[in-house]
Coordinates of C-alpha atoms and ligand atoms in Angstrom, one line a residue:
M1 CA 17.2 -21.3 2.6
R2 CA 13.9 -20.1 1.0
R3 CA 12.0 -19.6 3.0
A4 CA 10.0 -17.2 1.2
A5 CA 9.9 -19.9 -1.8
A6 CA 8.8 -22.3 0.3
R7 CA 6.2 -20.1 2.3
D8 CA 4.8 -17.9 1.0
P9 CA 1.8 -17.8 -2.0
H10 CA 2.8 -14.5 -2.9
V11 CA 6.0 -14.9 -4.5
P12 CA 6.0 -16.1 -8.0
R13 CA 8.0 -19.2 -9.6
R14 CA 10.9 -19.1 -12.0
R15 CA 10.5 -20.8 -15.5
G16 CA 12.1 -23.8 -15.7
P17 CA 14.6 -23.7 -18.9
D18 CA 12.7 -26.0 -21.1
E19 CA 9.4 -24.9 -19.5
R20 CA 7.8 -22.5 -22.1
P21 CA 6.3 -18.9 -21.6
R22 CA 2.9 -19.5 -20.5
P23 CA 0.3 -16.6 -21.4
R24 CA 0.5 -13.5 -19.5
R25 CA -1.3 -13.7 -16.4
R26 CA -1.3 -9.7 -15.7
R27 CA 1.4 -6.9 -15.8
S28 CA 2.3 -6.3 -11.9
R29 CA 0.9 -3.5 -11.1
L30 CA 4.0 -1.6 -10.8
G31 CA 4.7 -1.5 -14.5
R32 CA 2.8 1.6 -15.4
Q33 CA 1.1 3.9 -12.7
A34 CA 1.8 2.9 -9.5
V35 CA 2.4 4.6 -5.8
V36 CA 6.1 3.4 -5.4
Y37 CA 7.3 4.5 -1.6
Q38 CA 11.5 4.5 -0.2
V39 CA 12.6 3.1 3.1
Y40 CA 15.6 4.4 3.5
P41 CA 16.0 1.1 5.6
R42 CA 18.6 2.7 8.3
S43 CA 16.7 5.9 9.2
F44 CA 13.0 3.7 9.3
A45 CA 12.0 2.1 12.2
D46 CA 14.5 0.1 14.8
S47 CA 13.7 -2.8 16.2
D48 CA 16.6 -3.8 18.3
G49 CA 17.9 -0.5 20.2
D50 CA 21.3 0.2 18.2
G51 CA 20.4 3.0 16.5
L52 CA 20.5 2.2 12.9
G53 CA 17.0 0.8 11.5
D54 CA 16.5 -3.0 10.3
L55 CA 14.4 -4.6 9.3
P56 CA 12.9 -6.8 11.2
G57 CA 11.5 -2.3 12.2
I58 CA 10.1 -1.4 9.0
T59 CA 8.1 -5.4 9.6
S60 CA 6.7 -4.2 12.1
R61 CA 5.9 -0.8 10.5
V62 CA 4.1 -2.7 7.7
P63 CA 0.7 -1.0 8.6
H64 CA 1.5 2.2 8.4
L65 CA 2.5 1.4 4.7
A66 CA -0.9 -0.9 4.1
A67 CA -2.8 1.9 5.6
L68 CA -1.1 4.8 3.0
G69 CA -2.3 2.2 0.4
V70 CA 1.2 2.6 -1.7
D71 CA 1.7 -0.3 -4.6
A72 CA 5.2 -1.6 -3.3
V73 CA 7.6 -0.4 -1.9
W74 CA 11.8 0.3 -2.3
L75 CA 14.2 -0.1 -0.2
S76 CA 17.7 1.6 -0.4
P77 CA 20.1 -0.8 -0.1
F78 CA 20.5 -2.9 3.0
Y79 CA 23.5 -5.5 2.2
P80 CA 26.2 -5.9 3.7
S81 CA 28.5 -2.8 3.7
A82 CA 30.5 -0.4 5.6
L83 CA 28.8 2.6 5.5
A84 CA 30.8 5.2 3.8
D85 CA 27.4 6.0 1.3
G86 CA 25.1 4.9 3.6
G87 CA 24.9 1.5 2.3
Y88 CA 25.7 1.9 -1.7
D89 CA 29.2 1.0 -1.3
V90 CA 27.9 -2.7 -1.1
D91 CA 30.1 -5.8 0.2
D92 CA 28.5 -8.5 -1.3
H93 CA 25.1 -7.6 -3.3
R94 CA 23.3 -11.1 -2.4
D95 CA 23.6 -10.8 1.6
V96 CA 22.2 -9.1 4.2
D97 CA 24.1 -6.2 6.2
P98 CA 24.0 -8.2 9.8
R99 CA 22.8 -4.9 11.3
I100 CA 20.0 -4.8 9.8
G101 CA 19.5 -7.7 9.5
T102 CA 19.2 -11.4 8.1
L103 CA 17.9 -13.1 5.0
A104 CA 15.5 -14.8 6.7
Q105 CA 14.3 -11.5 8.1
F106 CA 14.1 -10.5 4.6
D107 CA 12.3 -13.3 3.0
D108 CA 9.9 -12.7 6.4
L109 CA 9.5 -8.7 5.4
V110 CA 8.9 -10.0 1.9
A111 CA 6.0 -12.1 2.3
A112 CA 4.5 -9.6 4.6
L113 CA 4.3 -6.9 2.7
H114 CA 3.3 -9.7 -0.1
A115 CA 0.2 -10.6 2.3
H116 CA -0.8 -7.0 1.7
G117 CA -1.0 -6.6 -2.1
I118 CA 2.4 -4.1 -1.6
R119 CA 5.2 -5.4 -3.6
V120 CA 8.8 -4.9 -3.1
V121 CA 11.2 -3.4 -4.9
V122 CA 15.1 -3.4 -3.9
D123 CA 18.4 -1.1 -4.6
I124 CA 20.6 -2.6 -7.1
V125 CA 24.3 -0.7 -7.4
P126 CA 25.9 -1.5 -10.6
N127 CA 28.3 1.0 -11.3
H128 CA 30.6 0.0 -8.0
S129 CA 31.4 -2.4 -5.2
S130 CA 32.7 -0.9 -2.3
D131 CA 36.1 -1.4 -1.8
R132 CA 36.1 -4.4 0.8
H133 CA 34.2 -6.5 -1.4
R134 CA 35.6 -10.2 -2.2
W135 CA 36.6 -9.4 -5.9
F136 CA 38.4 -5.6 -4.9
R137 CA 40.2 -7.6 -3.0
E138 CA 42.1 -9.7 -4.6
A139 CA 42.7 -7.4 -6.6
L140 CA 44.5 -5.6 -4.5
A141 CA 46.7 -9.0 -3.4
A142 CA 46.9 -10.1 -6.7
G143 CA 48.7 -6.1 -8.6
P144 CA 48.8 -5.0 -11.3
G145 CA 48.2 -6.3 -14.3
S146 CA 46.3 -9.7 -13.5
P147 CA 43.1 -10.9 -14.3
E148 CA 41.3 -10.1 -10.6
R149 CA 42.3 -6.5 -11.0
A150 CA 40.5 -6.8 -14.7
R151 CA 37.0 -7.0 -12.5
Y152 CA 37.9 -3.3 -12.5
V153 CA 38.9 -0.4 -13.7
F154 CA 42.5 -0.4 -12.6
R155 CA 45.3 2.1 -15.1
R156 CA 48.5 2.4 -14.9
G157 CA 49.5 6.9 -13.2
L158 CA 51.2 9.1 -15.5
G159 CA 55.2 9.6 -15.0
A160 CA 57.9 7.0 -14.5
D161 CA 56.2 4.8 -11.2
G162 CA 53.1 5.8 -11.8
E163 CA 53.0 8.8 -10.0
R164 CA 50.3 10.8 -10.9
P165 CA 46.6 10.2 -11.8
P166 CA 45.8 8.9 -15.4
S167 CA 43.7 12.0 -15.5
D168 CA 42.1 15.3 -13.8
W169 CA 39.0 13.4 -13.3
R170 CA 37.3 15.0 -9.9
A171 CA 34.5 12.4 -8.5
V172 CA 31.7 12.9 -7.8
F173 CA 31.7 13.6 -4.0
G174 CA 34.7 15.8 -4.5
G175 CA 37.9 15.0 -4.9
P176 CA 39.6 13.3 -7.7
A177 CA 38.3 10.8 -9.2
W178 CA 41.0 8.0 -9.2
E179 CA 43.1 6.1 -6.2
P180 CA 46.0 4.6 -5.9
V181 CA 46.9 1.7 -4.9
G182 CA 50.7 2.0 -3.9
D183 CA 52.4 0.5 -6.8
G184 CA 51.9 2.3 -10.2
D185 CA 47.9 1.6 -9.8
W186 CA 44.7 3.6 -9.7
Y187 CA 41.4 2.7 -9.3
L188 CA 38.2 4.6 -11.0
H189 CA 35.4 6.1 -8.0
L190 CA 33.1 8.1 -9.7
F191 CA 31.9 8.4 -5.9
A192 CA 33.3 7.7 -3.2
P193 CA 36.9 5.7 -2.6
E194 CA 35.3 3.5 -0.3
Q195 CA 32.7 2.6 -3.8
P196 CA 36.0 1.3 -7.2
D197 CA 33.2 1.4 -10.5
W198 CA 33.5 -2.4 -12.3
N199 CA 34.5 -3.6 -15.5
W200 CA 31.1 -3.2 -17.2
D201 CA 33.7 -4.9 -20.2
H202 CA 34.1 -7.7 -18.1
P203 CA 31.3 -10.7 -19.0
E204 CA 32.3 -12.2 -15.2
V205 CA 30.5 -8.9 -13.6
R206 CA 28.1 -9.1 -15.7
E207 CA 27.3 -12.7 -15.7
D208 CA 26.9 -11.9 -11.4
F209 CA 25.4 -9.2 -12.4
L210 CA 22.7 -11.6 -13.9
T211 CA 22.9 -13.9 -11.0
T212 CA 22.0 -11.1 -8.4
L213 CA 18.9 -9.9 -10.2
R214 CA 17.9 -14.0 -10.6
F215 CA 18.5 -14.1 -6.5
W216 CA 16.8 -11.7 -5.7
S217 CA 13.8 -12.5 -7.4
D218 CA 14.2 -16.2 -7.2
R219 CA 13.5 -14.3 -3.2
G220 CA 10.3 -13.0 -4.6
V221 CA 11.4 -9.6 -5.1
D222 CA 8.9 -7.4 -7.6
G223 CA 11.7 -4.9 -9.4
F224 CA 14.1 -3.2 -9.3
R225 CA 15.7 0.7 -8.8
I226 CA 19.1 0.5 -10.7
D227 CA 21.4 2.8 -9.0
V228 CA 23.0 5.3 -11.6
A229 CA 21.8 3.5 -14.4
H230 CA 23.9 5.6 -16.8
A231 CA 27.1 5.4 -16.1
L232 CA 28.2 1.6 -16.5
T233 CA 29.8 1.4 -19.1
K234 CA 32.6 3.6 -20.3
D235 CA 35.2 4.8 -22.9
L236 CA 38.4 5.1 -21.1
S237 CA 40.2 4.9 -24.7
E238 CA 43.5 7.5 -24.6
P239 CA 43.9 10.4 -24.7
L240 CA 41.3 10.5 -22.0
P241 CA 39.6 13.9 -21.7
T242 CA 40.6 16.2 -19.1
Q243 CA 37.6 16.8 -16.5
A244 CA 37.2 20.7 -18.4
E245 CA 36.2 19.4 -20.9
L246 CA 34.4 16.9 -19.4
D247 CA 33.0 20.3 -17.6
A248 CA 31.8 22.0 -21.1
G249 CA 29.2 20.0 -21.4
T250 CA 29.8 18.5 -24.9
L251 CA 30.4 15.3 -24.1
V252 CA 27.3 14.5 -25.0
D253 CA 24.5 12.1 -27.2
G254 CA 26.6 9.1 -25.7
R255 CA 30.0 10.5 -26.8
H256 CA 30.7 11.0 -22.8
P257 CA 33.3 8.8 -21.5
Y258 CA 31.6 7.3 -18.6
E259 CA 27.7 9.0 -18.9
D260 CA 24.8 7.6 -20.7
R261 CA 26.5 5.4 -23.5
D262 CA 24.5 3.4 -25.9
A263 CA 26.4 0.3 -25.4
V264 CA 24.5 0.1 -21.4
H265 CA 21.5 -0.8 -23.3
E266 CA 22.9 -4.2 -24.5
V267 CA 23.8 -4.7 -20.0
Y268 CA 19.7 -3.6 -19.8
R269 CA 18.7 -6.4 -22.9
A270 CA 20.1 -8.7 -20.9
W271 CA 18.8 -7.8 -17.8
R272 CA 15.7 -8.0 -18.6
A273 CA 15.8 -11.4 -20.3
V274 CA 15.6 -11.6 -16.6
F275 CA 12.7 -10.4 -16.2
E276 CA 11.2 -11.9 -18.4
E277 CA 12.2 -15.6 -17.0
Y278 CA 9.8 -14.5 -14.6
D279 CA 6.0 -14.5 -14.3
P280 CA 4.8 -12.1 -13.5
P281 CA 7.7 -11.0 -15.1
R282 CA 9.9 -8.1 -13.0
T283 CA 10.1 -4.4 -13.6
A284 CA 13.4 -2.0 -12.9
V285 CA 13.2 2.1 -12.7
A286 CA 16.8 3.3 -13.6
E287 CA 17.8 6.2 -11.9
A288 CA 19.3 7.5 -15.0
W289 CA 20.6 11.6 -15.1
V290 CA 20.4 12.2 -18.0
P291 CA 19.1 14.8 -20.3
A292 CA 15.4 14.7 -21.2
H293 CA 14.8 12.8 -24.3
R294 CA 18.0 9.8 -23.6
R295 CA 15.3 9.4 -20.8
A296 CA 13.6 6.9 -22.7
R297 CA 16.0 4.7 -24.1
Y298 CA 16.8 3.6 -20.4
A299 CA 12.3 2.9 -20.5
S300 CA 12.4 1.2 -23.0
P301 CA 10.0 -2.4 -22.5
E302 CA 13.1 -4.0 -24.4
G303 CA 15.8 -2.6 -21.3
L304 CA 15.0 -1.8 -18.1
G305 CA 11.5 -0.8 -18.3
Q306 CA 10.8 3.0 -16.3
A307 CA 13.4 5.7 -15.7
F308 CA 13.1 7.8 -12.7
N309 CA 12.8 11.8 -14.4
F310 CA 13.6 13.6 -11.4
D311 CA 12.9 17.3 -13.5
L312 CA 9.8 18.6 -11.7
L313 CA 12.1 18.0 -8.4
M314 CA 13.9 20.3 -9.8
D315 CA 11.7 22.8 -10.9
D316 CA 10.0 26.0 -8.5
P317 CA 6.7 25.8 -7.7
D318 CA 5.6 28.0 -10.2
A319 CA 3.2 27.1 -12.4
G320 CA 4.9 27.8 -15.8
Q321 CA 8.1 25.5 -15.3
F322 CA 5.2 22.8 -14.1
R323 CA 3.2 22.2 -16.8
R324 CA 6.2 22.7 -19.6
T325 CA 7.8 19.7 -18.0
V326 CA 4.6 17.8 -16.6
E327 CA 3.6 18.1 -21.0
E328 CA 7.1 17.6 -22.0
N329 CA 7.7 14.0 -20.5
L330 CA 4.1 13.4 -21.7
A331 CA 5.3 13.6 -24.7
L332 CA 8.5 12.0 -24.7
A333 CA 6.2 8.7 -22.6
R334 CA 4.2 8.9 -25.5
E335 CA 6.6 8.7 -28.2
S336 CA 8.4 6.0 -26.4
G337 CA 5.2 3.6 -25.5
T338 CA 7.1 4.3 -22.1
S339 CA 5.0 5.7 -18.7
S340 CA 5.9 8.3 -16.7
T341 CA 7.2 9.1 -13.9
W342 CA 7.5 11.6 -10.7
V343 CA 9.1 12.3 -7.9
L344 CA 9.4 15.2 -5.5
S345 CA 11.3 14.4 -2.1
N346 CA 14.4 11.0 -2.2
H347 CA 17.0 10.1 -0.1
D348 CA 19.6 12.5 -2.2
V349 CA 17.6 15.8 -1.9
V350 CA 16.2 18.7 0.5
R351 CA 13.5 17.3 1.7
H352 CA 10.4 19.0 -0.5
A353 CA 8.4 21.1 2.2
T354 CA 12.3 22.5 2.5
R355 CA 12.9 23.5 -0.6
Y356 CA 9.4 24.4 -1.5
A357 CA 9.7 27.0 2.1
L358 CA 12.6 29.3 0.4
P359 CA 13.5 31.1 -1.4
A360 CA 13.6 30.3 -5.6
G361 CA 16.5 30.1 -6.5
T362 CA 18.0 29.6 -2.8
D363 CA 21.8 27.4 -3.1
L364 CA 21.0 25.0 -1.1
Q365 CA 23.9 23.8 -0.1
A366 CA 24.6 27.1 0.6
W367 CA 21.5 27.4 2.8
L368 CA 22.9 23.9 5.0
L369 CA 26.1 25.6 5.0
R370 CA 24.5 28.6 7.5
G371 CA 22.6 26.0 9.8
G372 CA 19.3 27.4 7.9
T373 CA 18.7 30.3 8.9
D374 CA 19.8 32.3 6.6
P375 CA 17.1 33.0 4.4
A376 CA 14.6 32.1 7.0
P377 CA 13.1 28.9 6.4
D378 CA 8.6 29.5 5.8
V379 CA 7.4 26.2 7.3
E380 CA 4.0 27.0 6.8
R381 CA 4.0 27.9 3.2
G382 CA 6.7 25.3 2.6
L383 CA 4.2 23.0 4.3
R384 CA 1.1 24.1 2.0
L385 CA 3.2 24.3 -1.1
A386 CA 4.5 20.6 -0.6
R387 CA 1.0 19.4 -0.3
A388 CA -0.2 21.0 -3.3
A389 CA 2.8 19.6 -5.7
T390 CA 2.0 16.0 -3.9
A391 CA -2.0 16.3 -4.4
L392 CA -0.5 17.6 -8.1
V393 CA 1.9 15.0 -9.1
L394 CA -0.6 12.2 -7.3
A395 CA -3.0 13.2 -10.0
L396 CA -0.7 13.1 -13.5
P397 CA -0.5 9.8 -16.0
G398 CA 2.4 7.3 -14.5
S399 CA 4.3 6.7 -11.2
T400 CA 4.9 8.3 -8.3
Y401 CA 7.8 8.0 -6.6
L402 CA 7.3 8.9 -2.7
Y403 CA 10.1 9.1 0.8
Q404 CA 10.0 8.0 3.4
G405 CA 8.7 11.1 6.2
E406 CA 7.1 13.0 3.7
E407 CA 3.1 11.2 4.2
L408 CA 4.2 13.2 7.6
G409 CA 5.0 16.8 5.4
L410 CA 8.7 16.5 7.0
P411 CA 11.2 19.9 6.4
E412 CA 15.1 19.2 6.4
V413 CA 17.4 18.5 9.6
A414 CA 19.6 21.8 8.0
D415 CA 21.8 22.0 11.5
L416 CA 22.7 19.3 12.2
D417 CA 26.1 19.3 13.9
A418 CA 29.8 18.7 11.4
A419 CA 30.9 15.4 13.9
D420 CA 27.5 14.0 13.1
L421 CA 27.2 14.5 9.5
Q422 CA 28.1 11.0 7.5
D423 CA 27.1 11.6 3.9
P424 CA 30.9 11.7 2.1
T425 CA 30.2 14.5 0.4
W426 CA 30.9 16.7 3.8
V427 CA 34.5 15.4 3.7
R428 CA 35.5 14.8 0.1
S429 CA 34.6 18.1 0.3
Q430 CA 36.4 19.3 2.5
G431 CA 33.5 21.2 4.1
T432 CA 32.2 23.1 1.1
E433 CA 29.3 20.8 0.9
K434 CA 27.3 19.7 3.8
G435 CA 25.7 16.3 2.1
R436 CA 22.6 14.5 2.0
D437 CA 21.5 13.8 6.0
G438 CA 19.3 16.8 6.8
C439 CA 16.5 14.1 4.4
R440 CA 18.1 10.7 5.9
V441 CA 16.7 11.3 9.7
P442 CA 15.5 8.4 11.2
L443 CA 11.7 8.9 11.5
P444 CA 9.3 10.5 14.0
W445 CA 6.1 7.9 15.2
S446 CA 5.2 9.3 18.2
A447 CA 5.1 12.1 19.7
S448 CA 7.5 11.7 22.6
G449 CA 9.4 8.2 24.7
P450 CA 13.2 7.3 22.9
A451 CA 14.0 8.3 19.6
L452 CA 10.2 9.3 19.0
G453 CA 9.6 6.0 18.6
F454 CA 12.3 5.2 16.0
G455 CA 13.9 2.7 18.5
D456 CA 15.7 2.5 22.2
G457 CA 18.1 3.3 21.3
S458 CA 20.3 6.6 20.2
P459 CA 19.8 7.3 16.6
H460 CA 21.9 7.0 14.1
L461 CA 21.5 10.7 13.2
P462 CA 19.7 12.6 16.2
Q463 CA 16.2 13.7 15.9
P464 CA 15.5 17.5 16.7
A465 CA 12.9 17.8 19.3
W466 CA 10.5 19.8 17.4
F467 CA 10.8 15.8 15.3
A468 CA 7.8 15.2 17.9
D469 CA 5.5 17.7 15.9
Y470 CA 5.0 15.5 12.7
A471 CA 4.8 11.9 14.9
V472 CA 2.8 9.2 13.2
E473 CA 1.1 8.3 16.2
R474 CA -0.2 12.8 16.4
Q475 CA -1.5 12.6 12.2
E476 CA -3.0 9.3 13.3
G477 CA -7.2 10.0 13.3
E478 CA -6.1 13.9 13.2
A479 CA -8.7 14.0 10.3
T480 CA -6.3 17.7 8.4
S481 CA -3.3 16.2 9.3
T482 CA -0.8 15.8 6.3
L483 CA -0.9 11.9 6.4
A484 CA -5.0 11.6 6.4
L485 CA -4.3 14.0 2.8
Y486 CA -1.5 11.4 1.7
R487 CA -4.2 8.1 3.0
R488 CA -7.2 10.0 1.4
A489 CA -5.0 11.3 -1.9
I490 CA -4.1 7.3 -2.8
A491 CA -6.7 5.8 -2.7
L492 CA -8.9 7.8 -4.6
R493 CA -6.1 7.8 -7.0
A494 CA -6.7 4.3 -6.7
R495 CA -10.3 4.6 -7.2
L496 CA -10.2 7.6 -9.7
Q497 CA -7.1 6.2 -12.0
S498 CA -8.0 5.9 -16.0
P499 CA -5.9 6.1 -18.9
E500 CA -2.6 7.3 -19.0
T501 CA -3.1 11.3 -20.6
L502 CA -4.5 14.5 -19.9
E503 CA -6.4 17.4 -20.9
W504 CA -5.2 21.2 -19.8
A505 CA -7.2 23.7 -19.2
D506 CA -5.6 27.1 -20.8
D507 CA -8.5 29.3 -20.3
V508 CA -7.0 30.0 -16.7
P509 CA -5.7 32.6 -14.0
A510 CA -2.9 33.7 -13.4
G511 CA -0.3 30.6 -11.9
V512 CA -2.9 28.1 -11.8
V513 CA -2.7 24.2 -13.3
Q514 CA -5.5 22.4 -14.6
F515 CA -6.2 18.8 -16.4
R516 CA -8.7 17.1 -16.4
R517 CA -8.3 13.5 -16.7
P518 CA -10.5 10.3 -18.7
G519 CA -13.2 9.7 -16.4
G520 CA -14.2 13.5 -15.5
W521 CA -11.2 13.5 -13.0
T522 CA -10.2 17.3 -12.6
S523 CA -6.9 18.3 -10.6
V524 CA -6.6 21.9 -10.7
T525 CA -3.6 23.6 -8.2
N526 CA -3.4 27.1 -7.6
L527 CA 0.5 28.3 -7.1
G528 CA -0.4 32.1 -6.0
T529 CA -1.5 33.6 -2.9
S530 CA -4.5 34.9 -3.8
P531 CA -7.6 32.3 -3.9
V532 CA -9.5 31.5 -7.6
P533 CA -12.9 30.8 -8.6
L534 CA -13.2 26.8 -8.4
P535 CA -14.0 24.6 -11.9
A536 CA -17.4 22.4 -12.5
G537 CA -17.4 19.2 -10.3
R538 CA -17.4 17.7 -7.1
V539 CA -14.8 18.6 -4.6
V540 CA -13.5 15.2 -4.1
L541 CA -9.8 16.0 -2.2
S542 CA -8.1 19.0 -1.3
S543 CA -4.7 19.8 -0.1
G544 CA -6.0 22.7 2.3
P545 CA -9.5 21.9 3.6
Q546 CA -9.8 18.3 4.1
T547 CA -12.4 17.1 6.0
E548 CA -16.0 16.9 4.8
D549 CA -18.1 19.7 5.6
Q550 CA -15.1 22.2 4.6
L551 CA -14.6 20.4 1.7
A552 CA -18.0 21.0 0.9
L553 CA -18.3 24.4 1.9
L554 CA -15.9 24.8 -0.9
T555 CA -16.4 28.2 -3.3
E556 CA -13.8 29.0 -4.3
L557 CA -10.2 27.4 -4.2
P558 CA -7.5 28.7 -2.0
G559 CA -4.1 30.3 -2.3
E560 CA -1.5 27.3 -2.9
T561 CA -3.0 24.3 -2.8
T562 CA -4.7 21.5 -5.2
A563 CA -8.5 20.5 -5.0
W564 CA -9.7 17.4 -7.0
L565 CA -13.0 17.1 -8.3
V566 CA -15.2 14.2 -9.8
T567 CA -17.8 15.8 -12.9
P568 CA -21.5 13.4 -12.6
S569 CA -20.0 11.2 -16.2
T570 CA -17.2 9.6 -13.6
Ligands
GLC601 C1 23.0 6.9 -6.6 C2 22.4 7.8 -5.1 C3 23.4 8.2 -4.3 C4 24.4 7.3 -3.8 C5 24.8 7.0 -5.4 C6 26.4 6.3 -5.9 O1 23.0 8.2 -6.7 O2 21.3 7.4 -5.4 O3 22.5 7.5 -3.1 O4 25.5 8.4 -2.9 O5 24.7 7.0 -5.8 O6 26.3 5.6 -5.8

């Protein structure tokens, strides 16, 4: 039953087939310069005490998201799943995992977010399903050469009885990328064995995803985050290259057998047609791990419209690196007519408050394996730099994606016990990579009580005692908290927002990144450790001294701090 469509006035309707397109009322605010907040549902809030976050939990925390002032919420997968890869192994793309809620509760969440003017983005996982998906189970049962197997990438093994894999390819999480099914056939899984890759040459696969996009759009979803958007279409013609040939990095610009092939854009053109069936049109953002010069294809207005740019996420907190990354990405966005995106943290990487607490060049996976003690993180410096980087990013033209918990300044939990780890990376890499669980530990809402307010049960990943220091409750009403900084910055950004351009200040001290947006909004970041003079203007925000009184007294910019200033013309 489509309760949302009946009840929620914010749910835009779909055009009938005979209806002529009406003039656009407005593009969704998601389009170009939004602040999008990523919720990892299993770790956000647990309403029923089973230790897993759920949809009613998120609904109960909508006031937190509204007070933060975000434009949209992106929900990582909440679909039925065995959680072999944290929900990115999807059994059924048009349902809700019973442990997480129901479709009716999804509608309630959409209505609650829409009531606050917050848009809803859901994750679409089109490269693979789970091995529990109905079509994959049918494929296994139907046997070699069957039409059922044609929906996935099955291939005869090498050797007389197909006993050897079709190639020596490695999966992203470690181990072989081909899995035998016992009858001489092997299937391809670029990720875990529980995530068989779809065959995107198959019309039924293409059609099924169009159905999924309409299913969620009809329920009021405003946009989609497209998982592994660069890998769907494949050219597996013989002879398959070896892993060494793939690793050589020469198969680029569309010549790799499964990464960033040009044909993938036909898929997204068809998706675009679906997005345009709606008013306002649905939006999308591609998770495409491709070189910067290939990103615009994914972000094109005929395609998904936006693509994540992970370049900042890989930079050190260094003025030269930050500026180069921003310049390069703004130039690319300009050339292609798209807007830029900025990401410092997400559910796949070590949180930025921790990355910046470590010496530049630290091998993060090796550091996690050592339990996060060697080298010892400088937690205060990490937080200072994280706040400075976030304030810089929020002043940039384009959309900013925030990850749950970063508004609390949460560090990574680096010392999870091996027995608690869930990320398939841990097992698949045979214990040589710990994986991503440290950024997925359930949020601390209160400073005491069961699971620090996450829920009454024991959380699916244990929270360390020090999480209490970062609790929302503790930061609420605390004028110098990281939460207060995020709220103030996001509110100011909405007020100061201007066309998507900036002008660099070149005559600045070493270690300083300074630019001015149209309308007299200047952002200056001092990544050095000594104070520098402030440029002209009234300081309206600083990632260091934060209260009105402190801002009024600020005569210079402390080290590892960002300030925003406005000039009278604003
Ligand atoms: C994306 C997701 C990641 C997942 C992978 C496979 O990179 O962000 O969490 O493991 O795709 O679906």
